[in-house]
mmCIF file of C-alpha atoms in Angstrom:
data_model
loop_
_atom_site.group_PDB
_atom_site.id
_atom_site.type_symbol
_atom_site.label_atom_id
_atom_site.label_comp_id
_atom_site.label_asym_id
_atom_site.label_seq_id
_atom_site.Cartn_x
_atom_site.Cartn_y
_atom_site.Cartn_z
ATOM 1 C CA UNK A 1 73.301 -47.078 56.199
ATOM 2 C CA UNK A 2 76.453 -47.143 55.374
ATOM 3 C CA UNK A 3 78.172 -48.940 52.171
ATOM 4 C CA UNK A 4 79.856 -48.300 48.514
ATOM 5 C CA UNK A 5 77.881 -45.945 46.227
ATOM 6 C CA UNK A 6 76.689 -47.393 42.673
ATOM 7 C CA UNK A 7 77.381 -45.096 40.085
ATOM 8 C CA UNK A 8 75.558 -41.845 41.005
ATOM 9 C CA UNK A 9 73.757 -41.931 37.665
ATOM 10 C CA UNK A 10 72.449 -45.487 38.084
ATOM 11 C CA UNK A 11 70.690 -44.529 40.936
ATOM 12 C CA UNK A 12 69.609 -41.201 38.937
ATOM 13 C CA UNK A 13 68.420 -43.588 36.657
ATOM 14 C CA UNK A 14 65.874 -45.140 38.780
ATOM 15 C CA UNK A 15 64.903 -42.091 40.451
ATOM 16 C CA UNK A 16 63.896 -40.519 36.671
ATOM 17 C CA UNK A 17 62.236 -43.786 35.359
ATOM 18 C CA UNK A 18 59.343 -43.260 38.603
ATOM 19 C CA UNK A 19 58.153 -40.201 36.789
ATOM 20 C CA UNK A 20 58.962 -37.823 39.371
ATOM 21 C CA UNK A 21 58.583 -33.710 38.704
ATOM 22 C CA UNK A 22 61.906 -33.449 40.422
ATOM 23 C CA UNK A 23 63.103 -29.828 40.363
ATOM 24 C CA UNK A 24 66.887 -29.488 41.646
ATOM 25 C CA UNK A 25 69.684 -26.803 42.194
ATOM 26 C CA UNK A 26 73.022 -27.730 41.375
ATOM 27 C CA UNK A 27 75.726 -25.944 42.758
ATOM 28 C CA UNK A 28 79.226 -25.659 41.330
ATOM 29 C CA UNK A 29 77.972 -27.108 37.616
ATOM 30 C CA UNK A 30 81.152 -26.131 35.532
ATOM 31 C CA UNK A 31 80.556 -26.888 32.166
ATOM 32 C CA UNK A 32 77.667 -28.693 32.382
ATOM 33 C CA UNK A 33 78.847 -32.194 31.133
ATOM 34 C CA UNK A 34 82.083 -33.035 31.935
ATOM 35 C CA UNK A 35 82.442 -35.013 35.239
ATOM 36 C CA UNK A 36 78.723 -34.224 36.013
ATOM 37 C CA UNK A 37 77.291 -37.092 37.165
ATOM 38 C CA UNK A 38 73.163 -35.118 36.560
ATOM 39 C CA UNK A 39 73.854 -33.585 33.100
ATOM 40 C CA UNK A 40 72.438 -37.180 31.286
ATOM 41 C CA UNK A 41 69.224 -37.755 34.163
ATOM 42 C CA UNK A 42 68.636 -33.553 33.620
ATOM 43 C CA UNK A 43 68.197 -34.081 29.902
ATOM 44 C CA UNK A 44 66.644 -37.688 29.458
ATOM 45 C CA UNK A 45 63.847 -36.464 32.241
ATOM 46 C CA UNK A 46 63.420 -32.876 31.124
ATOM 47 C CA UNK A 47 63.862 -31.858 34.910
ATOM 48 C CA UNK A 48 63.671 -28.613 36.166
ATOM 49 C CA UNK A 49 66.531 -26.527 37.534
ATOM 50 C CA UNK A 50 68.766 -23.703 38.563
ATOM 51 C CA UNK A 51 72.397 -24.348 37.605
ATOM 52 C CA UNK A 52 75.443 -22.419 39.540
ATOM 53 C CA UNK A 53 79.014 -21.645 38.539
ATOM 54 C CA UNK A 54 80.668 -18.797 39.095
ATOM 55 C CA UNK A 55 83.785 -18.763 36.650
ATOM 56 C CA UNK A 56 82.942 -16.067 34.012
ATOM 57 C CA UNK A 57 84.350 -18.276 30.954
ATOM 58 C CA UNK A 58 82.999 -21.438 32.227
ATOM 59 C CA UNK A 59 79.650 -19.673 32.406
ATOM 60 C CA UNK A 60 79.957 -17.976 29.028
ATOM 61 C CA UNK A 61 81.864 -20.034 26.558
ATOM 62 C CA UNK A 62 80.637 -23.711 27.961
ATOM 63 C CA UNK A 63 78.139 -24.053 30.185
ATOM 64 C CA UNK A 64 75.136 -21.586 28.505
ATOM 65 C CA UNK A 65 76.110 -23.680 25.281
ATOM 66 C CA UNK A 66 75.676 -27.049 27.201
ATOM 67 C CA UNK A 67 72.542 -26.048 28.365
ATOM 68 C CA UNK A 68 70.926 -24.434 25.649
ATOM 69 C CA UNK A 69 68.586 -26.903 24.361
ATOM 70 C CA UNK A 70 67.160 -26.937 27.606
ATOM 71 C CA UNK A 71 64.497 -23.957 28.556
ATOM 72 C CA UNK A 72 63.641 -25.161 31.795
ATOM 73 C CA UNK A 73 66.863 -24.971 33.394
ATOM 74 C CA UNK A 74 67.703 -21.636 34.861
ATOM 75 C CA UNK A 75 71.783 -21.156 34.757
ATOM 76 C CA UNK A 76 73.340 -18.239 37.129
ATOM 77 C CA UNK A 77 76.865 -16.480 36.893
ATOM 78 C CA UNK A 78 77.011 -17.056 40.534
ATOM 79 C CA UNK A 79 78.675 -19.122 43.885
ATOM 80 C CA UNK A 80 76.510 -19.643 46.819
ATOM 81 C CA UNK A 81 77.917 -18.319 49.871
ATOM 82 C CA UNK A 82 76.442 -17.203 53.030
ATOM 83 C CA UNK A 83 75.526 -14.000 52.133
ATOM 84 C CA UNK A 84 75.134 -12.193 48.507
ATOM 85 C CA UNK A 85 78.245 -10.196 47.183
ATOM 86 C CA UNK A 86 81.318 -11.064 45.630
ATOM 87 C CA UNK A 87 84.227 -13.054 46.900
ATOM 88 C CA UNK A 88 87.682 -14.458 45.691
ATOM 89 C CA UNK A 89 87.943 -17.420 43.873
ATOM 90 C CA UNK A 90 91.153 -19.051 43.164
ATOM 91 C CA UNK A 91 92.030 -21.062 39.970
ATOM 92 C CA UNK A 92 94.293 -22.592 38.038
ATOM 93 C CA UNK A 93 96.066 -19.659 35.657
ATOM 94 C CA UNK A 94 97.645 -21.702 33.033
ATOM 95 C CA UNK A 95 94.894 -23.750 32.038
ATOM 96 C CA UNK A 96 91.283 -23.562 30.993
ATOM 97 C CA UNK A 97 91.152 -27.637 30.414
ATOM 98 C CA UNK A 98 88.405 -29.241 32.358
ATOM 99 C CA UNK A 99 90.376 -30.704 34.603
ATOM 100 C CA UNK A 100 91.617 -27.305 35.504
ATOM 101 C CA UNK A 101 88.249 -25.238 35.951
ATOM 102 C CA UNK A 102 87.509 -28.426 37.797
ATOM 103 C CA UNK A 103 89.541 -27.115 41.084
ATOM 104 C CA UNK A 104 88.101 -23.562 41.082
ATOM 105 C CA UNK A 105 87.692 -22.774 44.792
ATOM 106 C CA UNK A 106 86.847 -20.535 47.980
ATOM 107 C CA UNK A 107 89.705 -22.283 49.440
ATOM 108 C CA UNK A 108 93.043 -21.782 48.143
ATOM 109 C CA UNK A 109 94.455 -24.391 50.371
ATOM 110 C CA UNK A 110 92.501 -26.580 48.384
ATOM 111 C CA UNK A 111 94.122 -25.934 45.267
ATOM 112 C CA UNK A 112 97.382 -25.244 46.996
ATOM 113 C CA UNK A 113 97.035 -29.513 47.382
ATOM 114 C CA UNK A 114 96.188 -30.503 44.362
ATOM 115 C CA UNK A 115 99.762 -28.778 42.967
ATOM 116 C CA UNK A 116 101.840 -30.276 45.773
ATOM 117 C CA UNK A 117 100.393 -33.950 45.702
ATOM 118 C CA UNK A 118 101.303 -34.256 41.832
ATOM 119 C CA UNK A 119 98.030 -34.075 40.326
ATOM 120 C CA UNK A 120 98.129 -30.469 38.558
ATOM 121 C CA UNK A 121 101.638 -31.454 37.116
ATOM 122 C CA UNK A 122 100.477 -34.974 35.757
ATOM 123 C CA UNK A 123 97.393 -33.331 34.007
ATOM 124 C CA UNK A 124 100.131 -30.217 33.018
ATOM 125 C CA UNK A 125 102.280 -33.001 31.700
ATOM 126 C CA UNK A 126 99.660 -34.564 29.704
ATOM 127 C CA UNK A 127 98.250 -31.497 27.904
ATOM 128 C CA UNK A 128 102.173 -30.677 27.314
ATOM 129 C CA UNK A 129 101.681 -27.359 28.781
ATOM 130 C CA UNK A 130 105.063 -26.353 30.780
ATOM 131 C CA UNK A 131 104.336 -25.229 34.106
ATOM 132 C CA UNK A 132 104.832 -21.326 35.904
ATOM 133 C CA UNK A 133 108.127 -21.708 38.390
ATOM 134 C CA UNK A 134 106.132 -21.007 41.650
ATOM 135 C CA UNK A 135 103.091 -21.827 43.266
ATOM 136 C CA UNK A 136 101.662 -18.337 43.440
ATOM 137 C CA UNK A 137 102.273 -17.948 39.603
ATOM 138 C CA UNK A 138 100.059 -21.286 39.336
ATOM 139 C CA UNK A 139 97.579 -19.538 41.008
ATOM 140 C CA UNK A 140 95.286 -16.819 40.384
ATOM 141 C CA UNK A 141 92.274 -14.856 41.450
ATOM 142 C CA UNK A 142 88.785 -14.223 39.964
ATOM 143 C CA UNK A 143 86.068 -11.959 41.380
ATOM 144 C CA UNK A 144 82.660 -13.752 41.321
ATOM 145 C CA UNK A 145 79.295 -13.141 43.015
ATOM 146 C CA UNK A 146 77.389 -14.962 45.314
ATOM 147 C CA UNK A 147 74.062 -15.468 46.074
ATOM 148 C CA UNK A 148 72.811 -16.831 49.617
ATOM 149 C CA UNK A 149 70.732 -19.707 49.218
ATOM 150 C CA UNK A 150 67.814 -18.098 50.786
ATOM 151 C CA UNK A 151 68.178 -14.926 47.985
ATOM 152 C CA UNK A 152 68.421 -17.479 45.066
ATOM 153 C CA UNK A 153 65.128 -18.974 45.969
ATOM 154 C CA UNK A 154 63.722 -16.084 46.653
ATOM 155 C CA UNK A 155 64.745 -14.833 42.993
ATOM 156 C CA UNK A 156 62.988 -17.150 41.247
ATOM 157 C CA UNK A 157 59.838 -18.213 43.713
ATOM 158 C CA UNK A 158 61.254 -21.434 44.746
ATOM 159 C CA UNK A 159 59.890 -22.945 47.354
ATOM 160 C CA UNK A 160 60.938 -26.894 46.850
ATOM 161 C CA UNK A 161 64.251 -28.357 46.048
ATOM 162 C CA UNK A 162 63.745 -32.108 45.400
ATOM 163 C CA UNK A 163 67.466 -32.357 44.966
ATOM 164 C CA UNK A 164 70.851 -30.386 46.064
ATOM 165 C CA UNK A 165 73.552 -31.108 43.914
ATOM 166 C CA UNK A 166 76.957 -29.857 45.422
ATOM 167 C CA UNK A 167 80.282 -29.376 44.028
ATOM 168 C CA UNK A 168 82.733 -26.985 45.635
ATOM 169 C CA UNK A 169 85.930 -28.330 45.905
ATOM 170 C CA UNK A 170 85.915 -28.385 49.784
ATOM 171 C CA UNK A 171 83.128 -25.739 50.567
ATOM 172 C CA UNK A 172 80.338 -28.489 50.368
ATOM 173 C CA UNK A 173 79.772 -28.897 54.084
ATOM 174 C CA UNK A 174 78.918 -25.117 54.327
ATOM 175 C CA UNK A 175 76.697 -24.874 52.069
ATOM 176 C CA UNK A 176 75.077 -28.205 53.806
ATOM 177 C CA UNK A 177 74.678 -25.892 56.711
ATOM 178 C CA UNK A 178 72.803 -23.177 54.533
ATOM 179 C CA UNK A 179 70.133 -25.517 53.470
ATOM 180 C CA UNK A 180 66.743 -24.666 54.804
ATOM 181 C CA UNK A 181 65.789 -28.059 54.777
ATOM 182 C CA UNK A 182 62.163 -27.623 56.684
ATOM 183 C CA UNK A 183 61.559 -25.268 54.274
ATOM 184 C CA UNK A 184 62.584 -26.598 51.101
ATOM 185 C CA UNK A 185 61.899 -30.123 52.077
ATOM 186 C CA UNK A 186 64.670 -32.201 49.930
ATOM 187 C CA UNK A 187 64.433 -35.610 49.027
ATOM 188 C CA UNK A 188 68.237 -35.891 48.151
ATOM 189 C CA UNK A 189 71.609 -34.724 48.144
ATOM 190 C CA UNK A 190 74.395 -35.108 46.968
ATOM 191 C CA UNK A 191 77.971 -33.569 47.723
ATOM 192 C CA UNK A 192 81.872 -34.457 47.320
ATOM 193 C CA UNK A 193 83.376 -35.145 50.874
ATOM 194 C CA UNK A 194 87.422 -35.780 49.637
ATOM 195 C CA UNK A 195 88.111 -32.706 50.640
ATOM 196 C CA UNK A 196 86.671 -32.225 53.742
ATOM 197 C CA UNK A 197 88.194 -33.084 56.734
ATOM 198 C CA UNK A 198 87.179 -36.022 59.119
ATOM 199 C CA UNK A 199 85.993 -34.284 61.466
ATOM 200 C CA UNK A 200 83.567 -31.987 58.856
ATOM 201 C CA UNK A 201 82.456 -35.107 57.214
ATOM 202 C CA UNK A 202 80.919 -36.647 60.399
ATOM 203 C CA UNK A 203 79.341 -33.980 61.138
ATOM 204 C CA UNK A 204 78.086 -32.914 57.784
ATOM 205 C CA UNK A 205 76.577 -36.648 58.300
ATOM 206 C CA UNK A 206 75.253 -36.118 61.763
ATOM 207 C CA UNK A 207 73.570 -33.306 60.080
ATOM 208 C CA UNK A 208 72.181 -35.271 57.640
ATOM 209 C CA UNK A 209 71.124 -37.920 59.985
ATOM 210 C CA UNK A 210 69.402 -35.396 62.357
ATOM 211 C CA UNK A 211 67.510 -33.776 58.704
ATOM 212 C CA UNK A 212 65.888 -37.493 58.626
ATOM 213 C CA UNK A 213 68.472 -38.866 55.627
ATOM 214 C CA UNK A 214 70.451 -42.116 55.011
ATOM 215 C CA UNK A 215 73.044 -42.129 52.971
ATOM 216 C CA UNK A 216 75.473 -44.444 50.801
ATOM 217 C CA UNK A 217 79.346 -43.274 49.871
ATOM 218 C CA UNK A 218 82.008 -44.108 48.055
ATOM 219 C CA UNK A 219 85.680 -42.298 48.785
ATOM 220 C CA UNK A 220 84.857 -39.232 47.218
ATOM 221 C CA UNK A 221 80.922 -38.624 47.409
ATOM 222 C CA UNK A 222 78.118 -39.127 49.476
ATOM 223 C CA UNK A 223 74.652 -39.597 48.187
ATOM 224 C CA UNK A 224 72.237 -38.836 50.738
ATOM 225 C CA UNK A 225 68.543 -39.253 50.440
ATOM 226 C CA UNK A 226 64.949 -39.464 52.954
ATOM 227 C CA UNK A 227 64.909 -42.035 54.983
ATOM 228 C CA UNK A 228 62.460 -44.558 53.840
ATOM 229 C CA UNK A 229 62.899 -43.579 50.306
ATOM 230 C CA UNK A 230 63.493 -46.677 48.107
ATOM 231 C CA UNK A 231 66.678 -46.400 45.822
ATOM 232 C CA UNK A 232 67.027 -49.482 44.454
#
């Protein structure tokens, strides 16, 4: 199935309100509340969770406040990758707004498009903060580590995800691929395609299809969830 997504949270919404003991892993959480389309269903239906996001300030100074009237979420200083380490991140270097730590990304082609198509100088322009001369001075590096999927879980003694939640700026389809889903058996997913190519979005949803899912999309995100699972 095919169509235009409702608003991710309605649907949240009706998922919460069956009573479920939904446990769920979000990946690529930020802040915890801006743009994040769980935060309200987390806290309305006490759910319980591991959160990921691997920028060190983000982490610190935002998202461990966020969360912090919450016991039963689990929050990590950490990107999922394919194996556990640490890798580069690139980010924004002018800017800790949300819209900034927003980008964060494996790929720095990624962010390299978000400066050329306008819409790091319109946010720039709107903050009033004057931007660096060059691209490369717009950009910089951080050091983060990574956990595989299969080490998180292992961690903390998970053995069911009722819900991936997936946020990478362009690294969403890999991480599809790292899903054990026979073993951790989820119910739904959700991810943000924009930035993946054609070609990686069909086949993140041939995947998908193949795992037993239907989905429903809008031009950004795909919500995907077990076939025969009621939604509305």
């Amino acid at each position: 199935m095919k169509n235009r997504m409702r608003d991710l949270r309605d649907l949240l919404d009706k998922i919460g309100s069956k009573g479920e003991d939904l446990f769920f892993i979000q990946i690529g959480g930020n802040d915890g509340v801006g743009r994040d389309p769980i935060h309200q269903a987390v806290k309305k239906y006490q759910w319980k969770g591991i959160i990921l996001e691997p920028q060190k300030m983000v982490f610190e100074d935002r998202l461990k406040k966020n969360y912090e009237d919450l016991p039963l979420i689990i929050l990590e200083n950490k990107a999922v990758d394919h194996v556990s380490g640490v890798k580069s991140l690139y980010e924004i270097s002018f800017s800790e707004a949300r819209w900034a730590t927003g980008l964060a990304t494996f790929d720095r082609a990624t962010l390299v498009k978000h400066i050329e198509n306008g819409y790091v100088l319109r946010h720039a322009k709107s903050d009033g903060i004057e931007i660096p001369a060059s691209i490369d001075e717009m950009i910089k590096e951080e050091s983060v580590h990574t956990t595989s999927i299969n080490d998180l879980l292992a961690n903390h003694q998970v053995d069911r995800v009722d819900f991936f939640h997936i946020d990478t700026e362009g690294f969403d389809f890999e991480i599809i691929k790292m899903i054990d889903f026979e073993k951790t058996n989820p119910k739904y997913l959700y991810f943000e395609h924009q930035h993946l190519t054609i070609k990686e979005f069909k086949e993140a949803i041939a995947l998908l299809d193949m795992k037993g899912f239907d989905y429903v999309t809008d031009k950004t995100d795909t919500f995907a969830f077990k076939k025969g699972l009621t939604i509305d």
